[in-house]
mmCIF file of C-alpha atoms in Angstrom:
data_model
loop_
_atom_site.group_PDB
_atom_site.id
_atom_site.type_symbol
_atom_site.label_atom_id
_atom_site.label_comp_id
_atom_site.label_asym_id
_atom_site.label_seq_id
_atom_site.Cartn_x
_atom_site.Cartn_y
_atom_site.Cartn_z
ATOM 1 C CA MET A 1 42.690 74.625 11.111
ATOM 2 C CA LEU A 2 43.890 73.940 7.122
ATOM 3 C CA ASP A 3 47.427 72.952 7.900
ATOM 4 C CA ASP A 4 46.176 70.671 10.561
ATOM 5 C CA PHE A 5 43.961 68.838 7.798
ATOM 6 C CA ARG A 6 46.973 68.473 5.595
ATOM 7 C CA GLU A 7 49.108 66.959 8.260
ATOM 8 C CA TRP A 8 46.777 64.585 8.441
ATOM 9 C CA LEU A 9 45.738 63.955 4.837
ATOM 10 C CA SER A 10 49.428 63.713 4.447
ATOM 11 C CA ASP A 11 49.870 60.718 7.383
ATOM 12 C CA ASN A 12 47.001 58.891 6.114
ATOM 13 C CA LEU A 13 47.116 59.094 2.382
ATOM 14 C CA ARG A 14 47.967 55.324 1.733
ATOM 15 C CA TYR A 15 45.318 54.636 3.714
ATOM 16 C CA ILE A 16 42.907 56.368 1.600
ATOM 17 C CA LEU A 17 43.916 55.608 -1.449
ATOM 18 C CA LEU A 18 43.838 51.308 0.203
ATOM 19 C CA GLY A 19 40.953 51.432 1.091
ATOM 20 C CA LEU A 20 39.669 53.128 -1.936
ATOM 21 C CA ALA A 21 41.332 50.550 -4.258
ATOM 22 C CA VAL A 22 39.281 47.562 -2.034
ATOM 23 C CA LEU A 23 35.884 49.310 -3.023
ATOM 24 C CA LEU A 24 36.196 49.400 -6.266
ATOM 25 C CA VAL A 25 37.891 45.712 -6.693
ATOM 26 C CA ALA A 26 34.462 45.043 -4.898
ATOM 27 C CA VAL A 27 32.019 46.922 -7.212
ATOM 28 C CA ILE A 28 33.853 45.061 -10.114
ATOM 29 C CA ILE A 29 33.675 42.154 -8.772
ATOM 30 C CA PHE A 30 30.005 42.461 -7.801
ATOM 31 C CA CYS A 31 29.610 43.346 -11.686
ATOM 32 C CA ILE A 32 31.167 40.715 -13.326
ATOM 33 C CA VAL A 33 28.920 38.323 -11.008
ATOM 34 C CA LYS A 34 25.595 40.043 -11.724
ATOM 35 C CA LEU A 35 25.988 40.096 -14.887
ATOM 36 C CA VAL A 36 26.645 36.436 -14.983
ATOM 37 C CA GLY A 37 24.209 35.658 -13.104
ATOM 38 C CA GLY A 38 21.838 37.367 -15.243
ATOM 39 C CA SER A 39 23.166 35.644 -18.225
ATOM 40 C CA GLY A 40 22.635 32.079 -16.099
ATOM 41 C CA SER A 41 18.678 33.151 -15.511
ATOM 42 C CA GLY A 42 17.774 33.555 -18.736
ATOM 43 C CA ASN A 43 18.914 29.849 -20.019
ATOM 44 C CA GLU A 44 17.212 28.467 -17.338
ATOM 45 C CA ARG A 45 14.412 30.594 -18.107
ATOM 46 C CA LYS A 46 14.911 29.777 -22.005
ATOM 47 C CA ALA A 47 15.057 25.699 -21.081
ATOM 48 C CA GLU A 48 12.493 26.087 -18.717
ATOM 49 C CA ASN A 49 9.572 27.326 -21.981
ATOM 50 C CA ALA A 50 11.783 24.571 -23.760
ATOM 51 C CA VAL A 51 10.012 21.965 -20.921
ATOM 52 C CA THR A 52 6.541 23.885 -21.217
ATOM 53 C CA ALA A 53 6.059 23.254 -24.679
ATOM 54 C CA ASP A 54 6.971 20.016 -25.192
ATOM 55 C CA SER A 55 5.031 19.230 -22.095
ATOM 56 C CA ALA A 56 2.040 20.565 -22.929
ATOM 57 C CA THR A 57 -0.465 22.619 -24.551
ATOM 58 C CA PRO A 58 0.972 26.202 -24.950
ATOM 59 C CA GLU A 59 -1.617 28.735 -24.060
ATOM 60 C CA ARG A 60 -2.100 31.409 -27.111
ATOM 61 C CA VAL A 61 -1.504 34.822 -25.390
ATOM 62 C CA PRO A 62 -4.143 38.028 -26.448
ATOM 63 C CA ALA A 63 -2.302 40.283 -28.001
ATOM 64 C CA GLU A 64 -1.713 43.485 -27.971
ATOM 65 C CA PRO A 65 -4.086 46.507 -28.846
ATOM 66 C CA GLY A 66 -2.950 47.397 -32.251
ATOM 67 C CA THR A 67 -0.310 44.602 -32.461
ATOM 68 C CA GLU A 68 -1.355 41.347 -35.037
ATOM 69 C CA ALA A 69 -2.524 38.112 -32.438
ATOM 70 C CA PRO A 70 0.439 35.628 -32.873
ATOM 71 C CA ALA A 71 -0.347 32.575 -34.614
ATOM 72 C CA ALA A 72 -1.897 29.030 -32.988
ATOM 73 C CA PRO A 73 0.559 26.704 -32.020
ATOM 74 C CA ALA A 74 1.359 24.258 -34.232
ATOM 75 C CA ALA A 75 -0.806 20.961 -33.479
ATOM 76 C CA ASN A 76 1.436 18.339 -31.687
ATOM 77 C CA PRO A 77 1.148 15.602 -33.980
ATOM 78 C CA GLU A 78 0.680 12.407 -30.718
ATOM 79 C CA THR A 79 -1.684 14.655 -28.685
ATOM 80 C CA THR A 80 -4.133 15.092 -31.970
ATOM 81 C CA ALA A 81 -4.322 11.262 -32.404
ATOM 82 C CA GLN A 82 -4.954 10.774 -29.035
ATOM 83 C CA ALA A 83 -7.957 13.290 -29.570
ATOM 84 C CA GLU A 84 -8.735 11.578 -32.355
ATOM 85 C CA GLU A 85 -10.127 8.089 -30.360
ATOM 86 C CA PRO A 86 -13.237 7.003 -30.049
ATOM 87 C CA GLU A 87 -15.415 8.247 -27.830
ATOM 88 C CA ALA A 88 -15.798 4.811 -25.179
ATOM 89 C CA LEU A 89 -19.318 3.442 -24.444
ATOM 90 C CA VAL A 90 -20.967 4.813 -21.108
ATOM 91 C CA LYS A 91 -22.868 1.953 -19.309
ATOM 92 C CA ASP A 92 -26.166 2.984 -17.815
ATOM 93 C CA SER A 93 -26.237 6.583 -17.115
ATOM 94 C CA SER A 94 -28.609 7.298 -14.746
ATOM 95 C CA GLU A 95 -31.125 9.695 -17.471
ATOM 96 C CA ILE A 96 -30.843 7.615 -20.095
ATOM 97 C CA LEU A 97 -30.910 4.228 -18.649
ATOM 98 C CA SER A 98 -34.490 5.663 -16.531
ATOM 99 C CA LEU A 99 -36.080 6.761 -20.240
ATOM 100 C CA VAL A 100 -34.767 3.667 -21.899
ATOM 101 C CA THR A 101 -36.471 1.776 -19.305
ATOM 102 C CA ARG A 102 -39.426 3.293 -19.325
ATOM 103 C CA TYR A 103 -39.394 3.448 -22.758
ATOM 104 C CA TYR A 104 -39.535 -0.518 -23.760
ATOM 105 C CA ASN A 105 -41.832 -1.574 -20.231
ATOM 106 C CA ALA A 106 -44.568 0.822 -22.320
ATOM 107 C CA ALA A 107 -43.612 -0.879 -25.628
ATOM 108 C CA ALA A 108 -44.211 -4.239 -24.027
ATOM 109 C CA GLN A 109 -47.851 -2.757 -22.558
ATOM 110 C CA LYS A 110 -48.874 -1.204 -25.295
ATOM 111 C CA ASP A 111 -49.130 1.885 -23.167
ATOM 112 C CA GLU A 112 -49.534 4.591 -26.539
ATOM 113 C CA GLU A 113 -49.734 7.610 -23.428
ATOM 114 C CA THR A 114 -46.517 6.814 -22.104
ATOM 115 C CA LEU A 115 -45.213 6.516 -25.732
ATOM 116 C CA SER A 116 -46.490 9.395 -27.176
ATOM 117 C CA GLY A 117 -44.635 11.338 -24.212
ATOM 118 C CA ILE A 118 -41.643 10.246 -24.677
ATOM 119 C CA VAL A 119 -40.517 9.820 -28.571
ATOM 120 C CA ASN A 120 -41.066 11.902 -30.925
ATOM 121 C CA PRO A 121 -42.325 12.236 -33.216
ATOM 122 C CA TRP A 122 -45.099 9.915 -32.266
ATOM 123 C CA ASN A 123 -47.059 9.394 -35.710
ATOM 124 C CA GLU A 124 -49.174 6.568 -37.085
ATOM 125 C CA THR A 125 -46.077 4.513 -38.489
ATOM 126 C CA VAL A 126 -43.949 5.136 -35.260
ATOM 127 C CA ARG A 127 -47.007 3.035 -33.724
ATOM 128 C CA GLU A 128 -47.553 -0.031 -36.198
ATOM 129 C CA ASN A 129 -43.488 -0.550 -35.591
ATOM 130 C CA ILE A 130 -43.698 -0.684 -32.308
ATOM 131 C CA PHE A 131 -47.511 -2.135 -31.658
ATOM 132 C CA ASP A 132 -46.734 -5.075 -34.156
ATOM 133 C CA ASN A 133 -44.792 -6.450 -31.896
ATOM 134 C CA ASN A 134 -46.344 -9.337 -30.840
ATOM 135 C CA ILE A 135 -43.517 -12.191 -30.027
ATOM 136 C CA VAL A 136 -41.354 -9.946 -26.958
ATOM 137 C CA GLU A 137 -44.040 -9.993 -23.185
ATOM 138 C CA SER A 138 -41.687 -8.544 -21.368
ATOM 139 C CA TYR A 139 -38.177 -7.059 -21.819
ATOM 140 C CA ASN A 140 -35.605 -7.653 -18.252
ATOM 141 C CA ASN A 141 -32.311 -6.892 -17.171
ATOM 142 C CA ILE A 142 -32.055 -3.604 -19.290
ATOM 143 C CA SER A 143 -29.186 -2.037 -19.577
ATOM 144 C CA THR A 144 -27.619 0.847 -21.600
ATOM 145 C CA TYR A 145 -24.186 1.780 -23.439
ATOM 146 C CA SER A 146 -23.950 5.409 -25.038
ATOM 147 C CA LYS A 147 -21.893 7.950 -26.967
ATOM 148 C CA SER A 148 -22.380 10.909 -27.679
ATOM 149 C CA GLY A 149 -24.378 11.525 -30.845
ATOM 150 C CA PRO A 150 -23.834 14.444 -33.770
ATOM 151 C CA GLU A 151 -24.658 17.075 -32.193
ATOM 152 C CA ALA A 152 -24.528 18.424 -28.583
ATOM 153 C CA GLY A 153 -27.319 16.903 -26.448
ATOM 154 C CA THR A 154 -27.767 13.595 -28.677
ATOM 155 C CA TYR A 155 -27.075 10.274 -27.767
ATOM 156 C CA VAL A 156 -26.291 6.828 -29.745
ATOM 157 C CA THR A 157 -27.640 4.507 -27.490
ATOM 158 C CA TYR A 158 -27.482 1.053 -27.789
ATOM 159 C CA VAL A 159 -29.669 -1.017 -25.423
ATOM 160 C CA TYR A 160 -28.890 -4.704 -24.157
ATOM 161 C CA TYR A 161 -32.018 -6.709 -23.118
ATOM 162 C CA GLU A 162 -33.305 -10.643 -22.299
ATOM 163 C CA GLY A 163 -36.457 -10.843 -23.761
ATOM 164 C CA LYS A 164 -39.295 -13.264 -22.977
ATOM 165 C CA LEU A 165 -40.840 -14.766 -25.632
ATOM 166 C CA ALA A 166 -44.461 -15.769 -25.513
ATOM 167 C CA GLY A 167 -44.376 -19.444 -24.809
ATOM 168 C CA PHE A 168 -41.017 -19.759 -23.484
ATOM 169 C CA ASP A 169 -39.799 -19.578 -19.671
ATOM 170 C CA THR A 170 -35.953 -18.737 -21.341
ATOM 171 C CA LEU A 171 -35.020 -15.156 -21.842
ATOM 172 C CA VAL A 172 -33.055 -14.347 -24.529
ATOM 173 C CA PRO A 173 -30.687 -11.582 -24.535
ATOM 174 C CA SER A 174 -30.584 -9.102 -27.476
ATOM 175 C CA LEU A 175 -29.345 -5.990 -28.341
ATOM 176 C CA SER A 176 -31.162 -2.944 -29.858
ATOM 177 C CA MET A 177 -30.292 1.471 -30.366
ATOM 178 C CA LEU A 178 -32.254 4.426 -29.669
ATOM 179 C CA TYR A 179 -31.466 7.775 -31.092
ATOM 180 C CA LEU A 180 -31.827 9.667 -27.997
ATOM 181 C CA PHE A 181 -32.295 13.322 -28.677
ATOM 182 C CA THR A 182 -32.596 16.648 -26.026
ATOM 183 C CA ASP A 183 -36.470 17.793 -27.019
ATOM 184 C CA THR A 184 -37.016 21.890 -26.727
ATOM 185 C CA ASP A 185 -38.036 21.335 -22.643
ATOM 186 C CA GLY A 186 -34.291 19.813 -21.444
ATOM 187 C CA THR A 187 -35.843 16.152 -21.241
ATOM 188 C CA LEU A 188 -34.086 13.440 -23.434
ATOM 189 C CA LYS A 189 -36.639 11.736 -25.831
ATOM 190 C CA VAL A 190 -36.418 8.148 -28.241
ATOM 191 C CA GLY A 191 -36.149 10.266 -31.783
ATOM 192 C CA ASP A 192 -36.261 9.199 -35.500
ATOM 193 C CA ARG A 193 -32.612 8.403 -36.375
ATOM 194 C CA GLU A 194 -33.293 7.578 -39.980
ATOM 195 C CA GLU A 195 -35.198 11.439 -40.400
ATOM 196 C CA ASP A 196 -31.820 13.256 -41.191
ATOM 197 C CA PRO A 197 -29.215 11.521 -43.529
ATOM 198 C CA GLU A 198 -26.496 13.092 -41.227
ATOM 199 C CA ILE A 199 -27.862 11.592 -38.366
ATOM 200 C CA ALA A 200 -28.445 7.804 -40.158
ATOM 201 C CA GLY A 201 -24.460 8.109 -41.006
ATOM 202 C CA TYR A 202 -23.323 8.619 -37.847
ATOM 203 C CA ILE A 203 -25.392 5.742 -35.992
ATOM 204 C CA SER A 204 -23.556 3.657 -39.519
ATOM 205 C CA SER A 205 -20.124 4.769 -38.913
ATOM 206 C CA ILE A 206 -19.717 4.450 -35.480
ATOM 207 C CA SER A 207 -20.456 1.059 -35.415
ATOM 208 C CA SER A 208 -17.731 -0.219 -36.459
ATOM 209 C CA ASP A 209 -15.786 1.414 -33.570
ATOM 210 C CA ALA A 210 -14.024 -1.697 -31.576
ATOM 211 C CA ASP A 211 -16.240 -1.193 -28.238
ATOM 212 C CA VAL A 212 -19.399 -1.422 -30.048
ATOM 213 C CA GLN A 213 -18.159 -4.411 -31.961
ATOM 214 C CA ASP A 214 -16.957 -5.886 -28.544
ATOM 215 C CA LEU A 215 -20.488 -5.311 -27.295
ATOM 216 C CA ILE A 216 -22.401 -6.606 -30.377
ATOM 217 C CA ARG A 217 -20.159 -10.085 -29.636
ATOM 218 C CA GLU A 218 -20.563 -10.642 -26.167
ATOM 219 C CA VAL A 219 -24.677 -10.334 -26.582
ATOM 220 C CA ASN A 220 -24.285 -12.767 -29.783
ATOM 221 C CA THR A 221 -22.810 -15.432 -26.778
ATOM 222 C CA LYS A 222 -24.872 -14.656 -24.814
ATOM 223 C CA TYR A 223 -27.638 -15.321 -26.716
ATOM 224 C CA GLU A 224 -26.062 -18.694 -28.501
ATOM 225 C CA THR A 225 -25.995 -19.832 -24.672
ATOM 226 C CA ALA A 226 -29.639 -18.849 -23.553
ATOM 227 C CA VAL A 227 -30.723 -20.679 -27.196
ATOM 228 C CA GLY A 228 -28.259 -23.441 -26.794
ATOM 229 C CA SER A 229 -29.672 -24.479 -23.245
ATOM 230 C CA ASP A 230 -33.830 -24.714 -24.833
ATOM 231 C CA PRO A 231 -34.159 -27.095 -27.441
ATOM 232 C CA GLU A 232 -37.402 -25.843 -27.824
ATOM 233 C CA LEU A 233 -36.750 -22.101 -28.038
ATOM 234 C CA ALA A 234 -33.719 -22.713 -30.275
ATOM 235 C CA ALA A 235 -36.159 -24.710 -33.023
ATOM 236 C CA PHE A 236 -39.057 -21.691 -32.731
ATOM 237 C CA MET A 237 -35.335 -19.175 -33.212
ATOM 238 C CA SER A 238 -34.879 -21.288 -36.638
ATOM 239 C CA SER A 239 -38.386 -21.466 -37.910
ATOM 240 C CA PHE A 240 -38.165 -17.852 -36.939
ATOM 241 C CA ALA A 241 -34.941 -16.894 -38.751
ATOM 242 C CA ASN A 242 -35.886 -18.947 -42.066
ATOM 243 C CA GLY A 243 -39.420 -18.025 -42.339
ATOM 244 C CA THR A 244 -42.837 -19.442 -43.867
ATOM 245 C CA GLN A 245 -42.664 -18.376 -47.067
ATOM 246 C CA ASP A 246 -45.198 -19.711 -50.331
ATOM 247 C CA GLU A 247 -43.968 -20.374 -53.446
ATOM 248 C CA GLU A 248 -45.008 -17.468 -55.474
ATOM 249 C CA GLU A 249 -43.288 -15.218 -52.400
ATOM 250 C CA GLU A 250 -39.965 -17.402 -53.388
ATOM 251 C CA THR A 251 -40.234 -16.979 -56.982
ATOM 252 C CA GLU A 252 -40.962 -13.156 -56.184
ATOM 253 C CA ALA A 253 -38.041 -10.791 -57.712
ATOM 254 C CA VAL A 254 -36.322 -9.315 -54.509
ATOM 255 C CA SER A 255 -34.051 -6.404 -56.144
ATOM 256 C CA GLY A 256 -34.678 -2.368 -55.767
ATOM 257 C CA GLU A 257 -35.049 -0.939 -52.295
ATOM 258 C CA LYS A 258 -36.137 -2.556 -48.901
ATOM 259 C CA LYS A 259 -36.683 -0.904 -45.454
ATOM 260 C CA ALA A 260 -35.523 -3.081 -42.324
ATOM 261 C CA MET A 261 -38.004 -4.009 -40.186
ATOM 262 C CA TYR A 262 -35.758 -4.341 -37.045
ATOM 263 C CA ASP A 263 -32.082 -3.478 -36.295
ATOM 264 C CA LEU A 264 -29.384 -5.947 -38.439
ATOM 265 C CA ASN A 265 -26.332 -6.545 -38.881
ATOM 266 C CA ILE A 266 -24.641 -6.361 -42.232
ATOM 267 C CA ARG A 267 -21.877 -9.677 -42.756
ATOM 268 C CA GLN A 268 -19.556 -10.063 -44.974
ATOM 269 C CA GLU A 269 -20.642 -13.717 -45.721
ATOM 270 C CA PRO A 270 -24.086 -14.725 -45.701
ATOM 271 C CA SER A 271 -23.899 -17.105 -42.517
ATOM 272 C CA THR A 272 -24.107 -15.565 -38.804
ATOM 273 C CA GLU A 273 -20.696 -16.640 -38.513
ATOM 274 C CA SER A 274 -19.330 -14.248 -40.904
ATOM 275 C CA ALA A 275 -18.467 -11.328 -39.918
ATOM 276 C CA ILE A 276 -19.663 -7.581 -39.215
ATOM 277 C CA LEU A 277 -19.527 -4.810 -41.774
ATOM 278 C CA GLY A 278 -21.647 -3.093 -40.274
ATOM 279 C CA ALA A 279 -25.062 -2.298 -38.830
ATOM 280 C CA VAL A 280 -28.228 -1.536 -40.385
ATOM 281 C CA TYR A 281 -31.467 -0.411 -38.304
ATOM 282 C CA THR A 282 -35.157 -0.473 -37.924
ATOM 283 C CA GLY A 283 -36.856 1.531 -40.867
ATOM 284 C CA ALA A 284 -33.338 1.923 -42.782
ATOM 285 C CA THR A 285 -33.616 2.116 -47.036
ATOM 286 C CA VAL A 286 -31.051 -0.595 -48.169
ATOM 287 C CA THR A 287 -30.768 -1.610 -52.167
ATOM 288 C CA VAL A 288 -31.296 -5.003 -52.506
ATOM 289 C CA LEU A 289 -28.786 -6.675 -54.977
ATOM 290 C CA GLU A 290 -29.729 -10.267 -55.296
ATOM 291 C CA ASP A 291 -30.747 -13.250 -53.212
ATOM 292 C CA ALA A 292 -27.928 -15.253 -51.959
ATOM 293 C CA GLY A 293 -29.820 -17.963 -51.080
ATOM 294 C CA ASP A 294 -31.080 -19.983 -48.252
ATOM 295 C CA GLY A 295 -32.837 -17.152 -46.559
ATOM 296 C CA TRP A 296 -29.968 -14.064 -46.853
ATOM 297 C CA ALA A 297 -29.796 -11.418 -49.506
ATOM 298 C CA LYS A 298 -26.693 -8.985 -50.109
ATOM 299 C CA ILE A 299 -27.788 -5.463 -49.817
ATOM 300 C CA SER A 300 -25.861 -1.956 -50.774
ATOM 301 C CA SER A 301 -25.924 0.045 -47.813
ATOM 302 C CA ASP A 302 -24.716 4.142 -47.624
ATOM 303 C CA LEU A 303 -25.818 5.435 -44.097
ATOM 304 C CA SER A 304 -22.430 5.937 -42.927
ATOM 305 C CA GLY A 305 -22.172 8.146 -46.596
ATOM 306 C CA THR A 306 -19.323 5.064 -48.088
ATOM 307 C CA PRO A 307 -21.076 2.681 -49.375
ATOM 308 C CA ILE A 308 -21.341 -0.861 -47.681
ATOM 309 C CA GLU A 309 -21.911 -4.606 -50.083
ATOM 310 C CA GLY A 310 -23.022 -7.477 -47.267
ATOM 311 C CA TYR A 311 -25.453 -9.965 -46.868
ATOM 312 C CA VAL A 312 -28.522 -9.693 -44.385
ATOM 313 C CA ARG A 313 -31.608 -11.962 -43.451
ATOM 314 C CA MET A 314 -34.199 -11.637 -45.932
ATOM 315 C CA GLU A 315 -37.386 -11.779 -43.757
ATOM 316 C CA TYR A 316 -36.147 -8.760 -41.998
ATOM 317 C CA LEU A 317 -36.449 -6.625 -45.122
ATOM 318 C CA THR A 318 -40.052 -4.921 -46.421
ATOM 319 C CA ASP A 319 -41.625 -3.092 -48.927
ATOM 320 C CA VAL A 320 -40.470 0.400 -48.280
ATOM 321 C CA GLU A 321 -43.973 1.211 -48.699
#
């Protein structure tokens, strides 16, 4: 038997060696292909990672237990610039519009019960500021334009309305501002925008946002058009703006601290055609620097944290007391 195997092995040795050689070559080729393919996959993965880093903000990977957390990725300057863009005005948010409409309707009707439930704080000073307005009979076509306030659940809301003045049929387009906050019961309330200097400063600072300035110019244009269409109304508004002061009041010293009776634009020059530098709002305290003549006062306001000097109408200022 052994002799037969040796004889078979001798006769087929060359075929066996040839088969082994082919198998060895196949193994070598497979290893080379595997090595080359693995290297290429690694490069592709690096390329993919590079694309991800440029096209999206990478997530921070949690550190393994016992290791130091990896550093936060560097901020993308382009993304940072986009994040710092001012928040756009939101028109007629349902909850805000509902509250503001109730507020102005109650103010027109001198409805103290409703006002005391939606204005916080409600006190004698607030009551007098609202009830002393005997010029506007009703507020019509109300729209709201809001931005988030300095804290969560707060809003700076610019209110457009067309006021019906006593004795006139022509509606007067106007723009006012309210500070809204979420009360402890979860409902929106009208708050005191001058209660906290930080809130007052925030409100003053966003008044220079482009969309707010556009809104102010749009309302001013509507106002000029409406008043210009009614000569009697134009004469009334002119006399109201110029005020009626006796000689004693005209010679009275005007320098010192005064309080704004209404929402006022701060103008670069003593003219309603001049550029708007900022705004002060009802109840805000400003420093009157001088009487600029023709019913204008030069004032200084630092509600935004940076003093602004400009001009407002004198008759809309009153003593702080």
